[in-house]
CSV table of C-alpha atoms and ligand atoms in Angstrom, one decimal:
chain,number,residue,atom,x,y,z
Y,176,UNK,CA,34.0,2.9,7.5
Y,177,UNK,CA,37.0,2.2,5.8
Y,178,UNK,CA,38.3,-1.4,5.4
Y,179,UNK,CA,42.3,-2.1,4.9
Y,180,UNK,CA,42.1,-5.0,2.9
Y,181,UNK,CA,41.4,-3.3,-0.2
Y,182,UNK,CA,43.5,-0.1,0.5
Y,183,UNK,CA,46.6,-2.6,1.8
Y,184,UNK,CA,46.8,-3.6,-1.7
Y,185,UNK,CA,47.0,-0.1,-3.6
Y,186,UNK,CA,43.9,1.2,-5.5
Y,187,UNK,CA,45.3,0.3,-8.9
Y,188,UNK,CA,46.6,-3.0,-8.2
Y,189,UNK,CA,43.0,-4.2,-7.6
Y,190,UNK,CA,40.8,-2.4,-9.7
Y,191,UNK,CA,37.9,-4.7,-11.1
Y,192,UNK,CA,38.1,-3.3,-14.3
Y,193,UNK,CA,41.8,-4.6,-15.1
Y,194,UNK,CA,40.9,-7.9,-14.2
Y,195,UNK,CA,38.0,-8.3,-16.4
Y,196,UNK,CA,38.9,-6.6,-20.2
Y,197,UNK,CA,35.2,-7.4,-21.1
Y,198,UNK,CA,34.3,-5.0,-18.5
Y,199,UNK,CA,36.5,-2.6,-19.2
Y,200,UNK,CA,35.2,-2.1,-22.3
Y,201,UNK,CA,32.0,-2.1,-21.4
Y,202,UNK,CA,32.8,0.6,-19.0
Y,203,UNK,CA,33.4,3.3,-21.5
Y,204,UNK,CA,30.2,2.8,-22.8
Y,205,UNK,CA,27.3,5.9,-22.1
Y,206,UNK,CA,25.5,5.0,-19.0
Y,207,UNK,CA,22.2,7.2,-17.9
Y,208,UNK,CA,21.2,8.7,-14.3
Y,209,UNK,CA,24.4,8.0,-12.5
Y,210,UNK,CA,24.6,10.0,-9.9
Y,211,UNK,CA,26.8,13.4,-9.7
Y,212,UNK,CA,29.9,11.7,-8.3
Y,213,UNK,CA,31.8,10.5,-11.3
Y,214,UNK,CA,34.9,13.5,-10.2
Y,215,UNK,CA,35.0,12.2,-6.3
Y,216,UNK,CA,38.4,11.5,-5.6
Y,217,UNK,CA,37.6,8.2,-3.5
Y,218,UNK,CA,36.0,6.8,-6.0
Y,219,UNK,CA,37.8,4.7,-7.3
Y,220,UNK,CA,39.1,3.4,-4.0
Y,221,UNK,CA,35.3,2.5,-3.2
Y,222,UNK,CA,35.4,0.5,-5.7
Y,223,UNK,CA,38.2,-1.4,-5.1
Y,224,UNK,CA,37.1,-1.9,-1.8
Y,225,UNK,CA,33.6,-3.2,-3.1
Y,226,UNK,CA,35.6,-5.4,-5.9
Y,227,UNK,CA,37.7,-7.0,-3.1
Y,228,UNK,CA,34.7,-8.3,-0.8
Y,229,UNK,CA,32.5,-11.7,-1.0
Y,230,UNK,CA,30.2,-12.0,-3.5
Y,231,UNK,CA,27.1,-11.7,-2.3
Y,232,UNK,CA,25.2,-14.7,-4.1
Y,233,UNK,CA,26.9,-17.5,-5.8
Y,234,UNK,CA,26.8,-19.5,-9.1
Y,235,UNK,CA,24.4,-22.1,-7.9
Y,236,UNK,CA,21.9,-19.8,-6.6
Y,237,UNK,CA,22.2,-17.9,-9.8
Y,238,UNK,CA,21.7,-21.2,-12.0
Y,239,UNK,CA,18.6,-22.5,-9.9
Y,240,UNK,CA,16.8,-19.4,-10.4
Y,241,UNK,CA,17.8,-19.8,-14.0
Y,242,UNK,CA,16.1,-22.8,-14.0
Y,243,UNK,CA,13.2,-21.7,-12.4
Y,244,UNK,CA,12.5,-18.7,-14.6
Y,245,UNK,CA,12.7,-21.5,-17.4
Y,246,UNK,CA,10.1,-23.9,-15.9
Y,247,UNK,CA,7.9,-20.2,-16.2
Y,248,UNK,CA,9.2,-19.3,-19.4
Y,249,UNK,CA,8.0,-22.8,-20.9
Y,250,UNK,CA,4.4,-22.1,-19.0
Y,251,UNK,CA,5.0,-24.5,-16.2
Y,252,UNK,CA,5.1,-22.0,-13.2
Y,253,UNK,CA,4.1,-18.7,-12.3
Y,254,UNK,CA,6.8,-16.1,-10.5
Y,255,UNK,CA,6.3,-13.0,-8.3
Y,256,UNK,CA,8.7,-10.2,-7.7
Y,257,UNK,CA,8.2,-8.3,-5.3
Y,258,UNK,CA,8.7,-5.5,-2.8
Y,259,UNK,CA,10.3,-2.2,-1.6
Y,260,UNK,CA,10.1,0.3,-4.3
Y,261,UNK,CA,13.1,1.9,-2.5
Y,262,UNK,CA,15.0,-0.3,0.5
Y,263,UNK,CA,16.1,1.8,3.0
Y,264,UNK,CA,19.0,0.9,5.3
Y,265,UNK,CA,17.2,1.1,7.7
Y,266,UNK,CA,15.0,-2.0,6.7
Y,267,UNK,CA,17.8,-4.5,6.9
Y,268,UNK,CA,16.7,-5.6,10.7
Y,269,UNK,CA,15.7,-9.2,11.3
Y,270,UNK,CA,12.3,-8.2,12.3
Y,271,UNK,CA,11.9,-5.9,8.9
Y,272,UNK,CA,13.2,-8.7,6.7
Y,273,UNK,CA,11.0,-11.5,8.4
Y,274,UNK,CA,7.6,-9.2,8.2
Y,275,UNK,CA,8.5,-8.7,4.4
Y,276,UNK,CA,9.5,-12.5,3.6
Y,277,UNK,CA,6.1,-13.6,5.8
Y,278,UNK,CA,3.8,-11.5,3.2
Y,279,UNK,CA,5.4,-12.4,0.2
Y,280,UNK,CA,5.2,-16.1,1.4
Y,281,UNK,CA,1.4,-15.7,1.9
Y,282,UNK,CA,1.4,-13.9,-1.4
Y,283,UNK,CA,3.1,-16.9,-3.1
Y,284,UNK,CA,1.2,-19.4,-1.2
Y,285,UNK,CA,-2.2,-18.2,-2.4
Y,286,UNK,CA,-1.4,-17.9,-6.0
Y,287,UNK,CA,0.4,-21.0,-5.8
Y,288,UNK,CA,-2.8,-22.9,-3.7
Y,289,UNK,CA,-5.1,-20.7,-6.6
Y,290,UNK,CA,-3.7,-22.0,-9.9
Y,291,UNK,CA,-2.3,-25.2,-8.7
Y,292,UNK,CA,0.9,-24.4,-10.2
Y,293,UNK,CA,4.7,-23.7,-8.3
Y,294,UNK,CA,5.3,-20.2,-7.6
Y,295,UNK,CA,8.8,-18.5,-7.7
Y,296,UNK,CA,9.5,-15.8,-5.3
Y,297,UNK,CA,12.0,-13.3,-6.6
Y,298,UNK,CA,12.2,-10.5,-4.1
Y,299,UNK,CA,13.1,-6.8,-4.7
Y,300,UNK,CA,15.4,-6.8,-1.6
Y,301,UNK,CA,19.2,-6.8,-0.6
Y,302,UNK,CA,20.1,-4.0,-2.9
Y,303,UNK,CA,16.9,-2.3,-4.3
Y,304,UNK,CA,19.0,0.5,-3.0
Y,305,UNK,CA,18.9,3.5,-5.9
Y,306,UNK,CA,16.4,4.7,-7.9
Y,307,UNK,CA,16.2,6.5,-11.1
Y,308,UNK,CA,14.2,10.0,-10.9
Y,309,UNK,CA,12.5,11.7,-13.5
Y,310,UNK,CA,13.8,14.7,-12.4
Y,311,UNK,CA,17.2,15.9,-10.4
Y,312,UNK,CA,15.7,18.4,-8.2
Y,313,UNK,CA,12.4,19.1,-6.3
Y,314,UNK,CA,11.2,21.7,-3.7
Y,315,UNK,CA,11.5,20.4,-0.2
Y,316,UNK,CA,9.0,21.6,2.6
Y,317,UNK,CA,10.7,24.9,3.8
Y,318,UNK,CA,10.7,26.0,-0.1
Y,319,UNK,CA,14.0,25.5,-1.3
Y,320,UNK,CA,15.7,23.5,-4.7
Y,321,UNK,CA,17.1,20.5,-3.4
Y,322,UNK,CA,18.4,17.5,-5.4
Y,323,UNK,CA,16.1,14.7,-5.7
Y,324,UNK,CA,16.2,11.5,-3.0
Y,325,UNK,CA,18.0,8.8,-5.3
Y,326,UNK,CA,17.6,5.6,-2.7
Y,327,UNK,CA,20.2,5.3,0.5
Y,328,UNK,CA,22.9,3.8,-1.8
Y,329,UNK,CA,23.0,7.7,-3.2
Y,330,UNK,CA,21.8,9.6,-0.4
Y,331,UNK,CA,19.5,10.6,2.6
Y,332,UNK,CA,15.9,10.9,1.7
Y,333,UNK,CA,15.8,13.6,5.1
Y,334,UNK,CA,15.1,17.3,2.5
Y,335,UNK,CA,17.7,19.1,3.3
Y,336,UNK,CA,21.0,20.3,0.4
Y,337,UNK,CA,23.6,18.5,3.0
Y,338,UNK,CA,21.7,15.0,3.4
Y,339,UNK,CA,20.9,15.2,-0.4
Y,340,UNK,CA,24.3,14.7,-1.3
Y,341,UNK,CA,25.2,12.5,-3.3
Y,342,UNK,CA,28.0,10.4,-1.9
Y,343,UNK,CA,29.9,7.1,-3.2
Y,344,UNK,CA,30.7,6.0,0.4
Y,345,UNK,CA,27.2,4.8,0.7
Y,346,UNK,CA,28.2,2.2,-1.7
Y,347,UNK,CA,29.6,0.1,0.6
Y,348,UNK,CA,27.1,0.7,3.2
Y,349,UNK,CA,24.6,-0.6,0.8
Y,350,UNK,CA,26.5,-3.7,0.2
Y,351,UNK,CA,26.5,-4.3,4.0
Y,352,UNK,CA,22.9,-3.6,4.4
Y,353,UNK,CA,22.4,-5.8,1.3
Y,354,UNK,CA,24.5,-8.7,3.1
Y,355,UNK,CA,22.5,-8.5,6.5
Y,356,UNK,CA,19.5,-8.5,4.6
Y,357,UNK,CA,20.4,-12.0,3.0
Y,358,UNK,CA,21.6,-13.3,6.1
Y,359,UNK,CA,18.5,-12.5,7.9
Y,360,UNK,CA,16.7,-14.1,5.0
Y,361,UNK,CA,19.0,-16.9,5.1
Y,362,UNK,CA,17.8,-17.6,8.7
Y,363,UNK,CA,14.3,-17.3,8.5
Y,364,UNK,CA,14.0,-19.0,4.8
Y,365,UNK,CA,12.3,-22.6,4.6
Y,366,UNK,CA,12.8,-22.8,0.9
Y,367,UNK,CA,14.7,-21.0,-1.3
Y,368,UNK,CA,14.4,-17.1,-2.1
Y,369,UNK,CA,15.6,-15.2,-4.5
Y,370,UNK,CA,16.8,-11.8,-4.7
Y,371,UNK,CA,17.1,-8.7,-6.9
Y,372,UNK,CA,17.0,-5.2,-7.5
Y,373,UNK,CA,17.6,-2.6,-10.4
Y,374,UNK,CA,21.5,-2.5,-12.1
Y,375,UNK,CA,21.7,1.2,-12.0
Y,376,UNK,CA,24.7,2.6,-10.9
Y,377,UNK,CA,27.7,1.2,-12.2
Y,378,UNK,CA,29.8,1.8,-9.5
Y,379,UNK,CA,28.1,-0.8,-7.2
Y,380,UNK,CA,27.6,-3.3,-10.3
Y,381,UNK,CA,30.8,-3.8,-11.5
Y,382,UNK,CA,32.8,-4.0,-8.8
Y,383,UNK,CA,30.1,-7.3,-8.0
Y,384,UNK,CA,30.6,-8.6,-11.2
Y,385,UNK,CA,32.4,-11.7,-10.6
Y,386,UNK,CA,33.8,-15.2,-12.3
Y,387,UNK,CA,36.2,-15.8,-14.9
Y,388,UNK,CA,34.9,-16.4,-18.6
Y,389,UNK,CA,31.9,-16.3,-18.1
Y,390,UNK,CA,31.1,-13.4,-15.9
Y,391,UNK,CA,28.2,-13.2,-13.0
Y,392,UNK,CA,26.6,-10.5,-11.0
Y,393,UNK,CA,27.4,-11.5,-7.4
Y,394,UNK,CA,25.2,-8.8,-6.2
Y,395,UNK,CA,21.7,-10.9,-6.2
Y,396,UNK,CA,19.9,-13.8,-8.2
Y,397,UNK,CA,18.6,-11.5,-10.9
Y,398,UNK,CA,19.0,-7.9,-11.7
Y,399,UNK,CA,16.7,-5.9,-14.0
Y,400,UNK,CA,17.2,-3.0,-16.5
Y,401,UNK,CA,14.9,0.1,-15.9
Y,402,UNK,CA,12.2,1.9,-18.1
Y,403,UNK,CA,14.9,5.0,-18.3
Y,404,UNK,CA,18.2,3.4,-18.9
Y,405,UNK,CA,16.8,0.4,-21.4
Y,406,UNK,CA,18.5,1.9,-24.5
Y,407,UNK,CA,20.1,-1.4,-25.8
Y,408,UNK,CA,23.5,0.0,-27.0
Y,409,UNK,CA,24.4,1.8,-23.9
Y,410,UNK,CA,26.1,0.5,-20.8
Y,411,UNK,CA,22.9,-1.1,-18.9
Y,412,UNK,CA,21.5,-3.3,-21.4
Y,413,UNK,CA,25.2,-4.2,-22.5
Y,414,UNK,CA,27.0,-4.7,-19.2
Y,415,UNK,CA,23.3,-6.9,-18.4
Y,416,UNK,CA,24.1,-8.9,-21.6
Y,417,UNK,CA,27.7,-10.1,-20.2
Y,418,UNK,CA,26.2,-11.8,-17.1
Y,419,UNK,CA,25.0,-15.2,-16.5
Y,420,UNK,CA,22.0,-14.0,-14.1
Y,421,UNK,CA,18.7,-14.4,-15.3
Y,422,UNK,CA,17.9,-10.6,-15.9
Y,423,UNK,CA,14.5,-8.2,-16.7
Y,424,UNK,CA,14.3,-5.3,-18.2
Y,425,UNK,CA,11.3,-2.8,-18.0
Y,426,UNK,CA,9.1,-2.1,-21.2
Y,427,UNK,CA,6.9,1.2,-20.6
Y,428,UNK,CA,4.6,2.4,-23.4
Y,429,UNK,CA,6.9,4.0,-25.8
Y,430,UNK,CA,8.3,0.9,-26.3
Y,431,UNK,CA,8.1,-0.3,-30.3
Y,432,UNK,CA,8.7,-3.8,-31.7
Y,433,UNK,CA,11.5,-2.9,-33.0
Y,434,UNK,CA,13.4,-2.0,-29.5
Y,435,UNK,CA,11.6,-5.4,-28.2
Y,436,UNK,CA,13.5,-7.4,-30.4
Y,437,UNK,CA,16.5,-5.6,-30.3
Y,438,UNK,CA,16.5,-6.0,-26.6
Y,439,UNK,CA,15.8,-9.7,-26.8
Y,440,UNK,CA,18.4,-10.2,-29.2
Y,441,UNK,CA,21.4,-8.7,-27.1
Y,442,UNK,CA,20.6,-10.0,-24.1
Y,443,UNK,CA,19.7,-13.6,-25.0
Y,444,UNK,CA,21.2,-14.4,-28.1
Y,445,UNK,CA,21.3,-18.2,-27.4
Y,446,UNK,CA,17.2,-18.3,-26.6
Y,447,UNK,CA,17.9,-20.0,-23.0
Y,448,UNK,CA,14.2,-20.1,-21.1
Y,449,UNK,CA,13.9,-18.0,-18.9
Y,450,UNK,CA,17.3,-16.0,-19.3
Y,451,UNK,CA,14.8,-12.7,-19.8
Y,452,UNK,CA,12.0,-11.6,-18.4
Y,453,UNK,CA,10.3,-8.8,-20.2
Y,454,UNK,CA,8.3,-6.3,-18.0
Y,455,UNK,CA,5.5,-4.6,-19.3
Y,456,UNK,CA,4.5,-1.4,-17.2
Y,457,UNK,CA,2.3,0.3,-19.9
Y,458,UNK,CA,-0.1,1.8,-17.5
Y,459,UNK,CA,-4.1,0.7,-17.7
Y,460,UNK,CA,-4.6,3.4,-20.7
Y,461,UNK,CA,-2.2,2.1,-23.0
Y,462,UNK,CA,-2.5,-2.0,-22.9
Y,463,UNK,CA,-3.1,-2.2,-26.4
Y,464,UNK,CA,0.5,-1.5,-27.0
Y,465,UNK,CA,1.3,-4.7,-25.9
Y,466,UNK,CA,-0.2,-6.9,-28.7
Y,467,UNK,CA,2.6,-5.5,-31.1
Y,468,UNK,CA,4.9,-6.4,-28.8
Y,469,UNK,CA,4.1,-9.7,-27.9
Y,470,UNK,CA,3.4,-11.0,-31.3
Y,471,UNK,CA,6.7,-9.7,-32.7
Y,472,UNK,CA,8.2,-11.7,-29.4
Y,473,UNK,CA,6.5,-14.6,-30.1
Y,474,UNK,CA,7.5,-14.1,-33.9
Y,475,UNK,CA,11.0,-14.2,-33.0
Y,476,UNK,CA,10.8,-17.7,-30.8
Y,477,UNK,CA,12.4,-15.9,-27.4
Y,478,UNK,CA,11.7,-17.9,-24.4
Y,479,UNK,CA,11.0,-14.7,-22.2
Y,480,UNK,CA,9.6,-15.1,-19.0
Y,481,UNK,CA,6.6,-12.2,-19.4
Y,482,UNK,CA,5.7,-10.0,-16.1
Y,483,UNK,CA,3.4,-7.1,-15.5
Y,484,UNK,CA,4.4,-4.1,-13.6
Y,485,UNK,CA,1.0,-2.7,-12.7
Y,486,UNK,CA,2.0,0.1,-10.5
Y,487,UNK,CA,4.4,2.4,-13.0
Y,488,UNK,CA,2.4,3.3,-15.8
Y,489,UNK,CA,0.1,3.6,-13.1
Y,490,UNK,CA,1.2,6.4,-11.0
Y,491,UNK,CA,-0.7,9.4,-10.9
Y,492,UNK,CA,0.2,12.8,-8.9
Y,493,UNK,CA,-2.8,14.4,-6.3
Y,494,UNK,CA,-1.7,17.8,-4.8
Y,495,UNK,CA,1.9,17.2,-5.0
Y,496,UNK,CA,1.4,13.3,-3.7
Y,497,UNK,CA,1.9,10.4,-5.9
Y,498,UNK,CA,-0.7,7.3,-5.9
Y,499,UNK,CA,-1.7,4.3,-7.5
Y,500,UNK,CA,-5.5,3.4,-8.1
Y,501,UNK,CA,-5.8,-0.1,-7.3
Y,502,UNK,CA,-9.4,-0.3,-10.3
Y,503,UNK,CA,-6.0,0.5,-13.0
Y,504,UNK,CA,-4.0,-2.3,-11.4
Y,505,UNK,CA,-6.2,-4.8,-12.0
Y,506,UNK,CA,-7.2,-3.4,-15.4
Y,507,UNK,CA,-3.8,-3.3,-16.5
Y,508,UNK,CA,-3.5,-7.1,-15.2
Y,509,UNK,CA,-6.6,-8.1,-17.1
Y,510,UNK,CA,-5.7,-6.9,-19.9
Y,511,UNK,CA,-1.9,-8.2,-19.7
Y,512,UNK,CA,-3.5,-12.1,-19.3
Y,513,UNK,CA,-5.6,-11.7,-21.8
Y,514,UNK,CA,-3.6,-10.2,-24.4
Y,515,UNK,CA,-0.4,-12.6,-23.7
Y,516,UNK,CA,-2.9,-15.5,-24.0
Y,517,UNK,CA,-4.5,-14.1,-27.3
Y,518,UNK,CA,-0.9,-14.5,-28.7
Y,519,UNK,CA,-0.6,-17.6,-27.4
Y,520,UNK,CA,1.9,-16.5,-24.7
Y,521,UNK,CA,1.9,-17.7,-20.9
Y,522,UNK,CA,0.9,-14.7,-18.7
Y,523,UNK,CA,4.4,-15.3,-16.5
Y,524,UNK,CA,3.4,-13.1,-13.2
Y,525,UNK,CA,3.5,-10.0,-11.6
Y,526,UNK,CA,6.0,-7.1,-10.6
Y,527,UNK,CA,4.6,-5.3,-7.1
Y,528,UNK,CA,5.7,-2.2,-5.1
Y,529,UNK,CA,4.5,-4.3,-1.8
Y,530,UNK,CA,5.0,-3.5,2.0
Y,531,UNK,CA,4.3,-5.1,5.0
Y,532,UNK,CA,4.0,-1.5,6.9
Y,533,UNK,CA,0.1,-0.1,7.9
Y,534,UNK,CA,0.4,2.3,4.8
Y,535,UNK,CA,-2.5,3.5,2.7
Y,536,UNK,CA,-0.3,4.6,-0.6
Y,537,UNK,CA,-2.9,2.9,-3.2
Y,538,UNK,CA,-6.4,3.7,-3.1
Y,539,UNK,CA,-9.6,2.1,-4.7
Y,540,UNK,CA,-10.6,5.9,-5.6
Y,541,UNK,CA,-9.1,9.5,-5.7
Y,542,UNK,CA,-11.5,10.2,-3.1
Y,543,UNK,CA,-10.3,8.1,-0.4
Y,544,UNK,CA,-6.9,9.5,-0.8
Y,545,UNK,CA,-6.3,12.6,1.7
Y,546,UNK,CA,-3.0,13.6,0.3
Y,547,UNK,CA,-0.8,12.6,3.8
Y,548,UNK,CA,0.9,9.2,2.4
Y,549,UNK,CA,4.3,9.6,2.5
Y,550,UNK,CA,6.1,6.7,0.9
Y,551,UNK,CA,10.2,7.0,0.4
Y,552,UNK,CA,9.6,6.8,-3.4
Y,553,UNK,CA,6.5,5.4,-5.1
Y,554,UNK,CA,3.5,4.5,-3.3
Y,555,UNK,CA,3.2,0.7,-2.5
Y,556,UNK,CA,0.4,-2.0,-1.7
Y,557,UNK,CA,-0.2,-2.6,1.8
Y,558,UNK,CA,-0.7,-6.3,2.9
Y,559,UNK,CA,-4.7,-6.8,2.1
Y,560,UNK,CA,-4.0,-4.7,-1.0
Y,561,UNK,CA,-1.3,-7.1,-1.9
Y,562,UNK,CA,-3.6,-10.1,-1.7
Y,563,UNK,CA,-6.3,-8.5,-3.4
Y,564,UNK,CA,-4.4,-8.1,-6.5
Y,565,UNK,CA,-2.7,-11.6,-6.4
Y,566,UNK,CA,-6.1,-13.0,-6.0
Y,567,UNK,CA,-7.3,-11.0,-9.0
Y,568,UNK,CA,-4.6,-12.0,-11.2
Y,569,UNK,CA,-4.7,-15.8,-9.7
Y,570,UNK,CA,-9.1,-15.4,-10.9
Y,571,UNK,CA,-8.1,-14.7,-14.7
Y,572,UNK,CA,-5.2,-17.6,-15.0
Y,573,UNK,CA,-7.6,-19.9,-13.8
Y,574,UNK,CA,-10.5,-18.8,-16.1
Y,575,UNK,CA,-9.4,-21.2,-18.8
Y,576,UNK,CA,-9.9,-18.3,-21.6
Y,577,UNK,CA,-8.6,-16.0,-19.1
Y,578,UNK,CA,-11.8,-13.7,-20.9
Y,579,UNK,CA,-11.8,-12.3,-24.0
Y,580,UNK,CA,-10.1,-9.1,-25.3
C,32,PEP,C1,11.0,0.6,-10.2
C,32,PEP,O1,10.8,-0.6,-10.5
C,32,PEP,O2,11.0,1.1,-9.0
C,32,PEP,C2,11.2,1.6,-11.3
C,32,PEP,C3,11.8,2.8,-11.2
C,32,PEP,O3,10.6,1.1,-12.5
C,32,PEP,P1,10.6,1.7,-14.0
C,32,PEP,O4,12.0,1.5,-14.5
C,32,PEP,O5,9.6,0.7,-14.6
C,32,PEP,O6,10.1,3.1,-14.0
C,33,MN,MN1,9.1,2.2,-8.0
């Protein structure tokens, strides 16, 4: 639906980028897997319209997640983020948002009761909204070539050509769906919660970018730079590099120490704690590529907060359905604690595809799996799933070796 405000005011008159040089710079730079809209003639009206509402988060949340992320960074806390692979609209109902805050709370409780240490929840939620795709097309049901579901900020995960349009109006639907979700988070939150989601599309992210000098992401706590888009020259890593938000960014198994450092280098130049937290999602077969990294990490003094993503190096593909095997979660978490801790680095937390929904996506064998899980993108933990793996990573940090490697 269209809102006058913005359109009142001319298109041109308001445009983000005019306001911010920095960012209009930035903008010219190559960004990957945007989606096929960059010729739609309203859109640069939608994002004029998404530059001239609230912010969705504000400076002080921003800086005491900052803080947070540092007391991990310096070995003093442990975080989880976690949740939807993909949000869908559709999720942003009280009664959605409270089931998913209740089981990352008992998720956060038990590592927190565990290891004796303070926990801080980072939640993939209000605005996990598009998703990077390995590839732009697949075959839906009836046979036919259809472009790839790319999360609801994008289009309609229903296969058919018309609902797998991609269309920049959803923008502004996501930022509404993203600002219920917070509100019903707001209202059911006893402490405080953080949220975040992956910076892909620049059309949503820079119209949120926000402040004066020193600019912020207004569209959640912390944001986080992809496996596919992590190139450290290119607009991602850059425009993440001109925020004040804590941010992540993904490190799959191709990554060299060479990239590592680069990446820590652009995006925290000043070594804050906690201003980067470095991802690992190698997949169980390829651990040992983390030792490189780490040490060359380490080597360069970068108070990175470290996570493992255990589920996307992880995913494997059984007559046409993805799933995760929960034995290679936990071996790619064993081997993420004790590696970190050989180097003499604090084994942060974890990164988890988690829903509260009955789903059985991850399995504790191929043979279990009967090929009918259906999940939106990747497959995710279930609840008992969810705490199993917490508990097995909560077993290792309190093993005072954390085993050897
Ligand atoms: C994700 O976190 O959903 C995702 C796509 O991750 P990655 O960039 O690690 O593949
Ligand atoms: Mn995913």
């Amino acid at each position: 639906m269209l809102r006058n405000s913005a359109l009142d005011l001319g298109r041109r008159e308001f445009l983000d980028l005019q306001r911010f040089p920095r960012l209009g710079e930035l903008s010219r730079l190559p960004a990957a897997h945007q989606p096929p809209w960059a010729d739609h003639t309203d859109l640069e009206c939608i994002r004029a319209e998404l530059a001239a509402l609230p912010g969705l988060v504000g400076h002080q949340d921003i800086a005491a997640l900052g803080a947070a992320l540092g007391r991990v960074a310096c070995g003093e806390a442990h975080v989880l983020h976690i949740g939807e692979c993909a949000e869908l609209f559709s999720m942003a109902t009280a009664e959605h948002v409270g089931r998913r805050l209740a089981l990352y709370r008992r998720m956060a409780d038990h590592l927190a009761e565990r290891t004796g240490r303070e926990v801080v929840l980072v939640l993939r939620m209000a605005g996990q909204h598009a998703k990077p795709r390995s590839r732009p097309t697949e075959t839906s049901p009836d046979g036919a070539e259809i472009p790839v579901y790319l999360g609801d900020a994008v289009n309609d995960l229903t296969a058919t050509p018309q609902a797998r349009r991609a269309d920049p109006w959803r923008l502004l639907t996501s930022y509404d769906r993203s600002r219920d979700t917070l509100a019903h988070l707001r209202g059911s939150a006893d402490r405080p919660v953080f949220v975040s989601h992956e910076a892909l599309l620049k059309d949503y992210e820079e119209p949120l970018t926000r402040g004066g000098p020193r600019l912020y992401s207004a569209g959640g706590h912390l944001t986080w730079v992809g496996e596919r888009t992590r190139n450290f020259r290119d607009w991602h890593v850059q425009w993440a590099a001109s925020i004040v938000n804590p941010v992540g960014v993904k490190l799959g198994a191709a990554i060299s120490r060479y990239e590592v450092i680069d990446l820590v280098h652009t995006l925290d130049p000043y070594r804050r704690p906690g201003r980067v937290s470095l991802i690992s999602r190698l997949g169980a077969d390829r651990t040992h590529r983390l030792g490189p990294v780490a040490q060359a990490v380490t080597a360069s003094r970068a108070p990175v907060v470290w996570q493992c993503d255990p589920m996307h190096g992880n995913t494997r593909t059984l007559a046409g359905t993805k799933l995760r095997l929960l034995p290679d979660l936990r071996e790619e978490i064993t081997a993420f604690v004790r590696t970190l801790r050989a180097h003499g680095c604090h084994p942060g937390g974890l990164h988890l595809e988690v829903t509260p929904d009955p789903v059985l996506e991850c399995h504790e064998a191929v043979a279990t799996a009967d090929g009918t899980a259906c999940p939106p993108c990747d497959p995710r933990l279930n609840s008992d799933q969810a705490l199993d793996i917490v508990d097995h990573f909560a077993r290792l940090l309190i093993t005072p070796s954390g085993g050897s490697i």
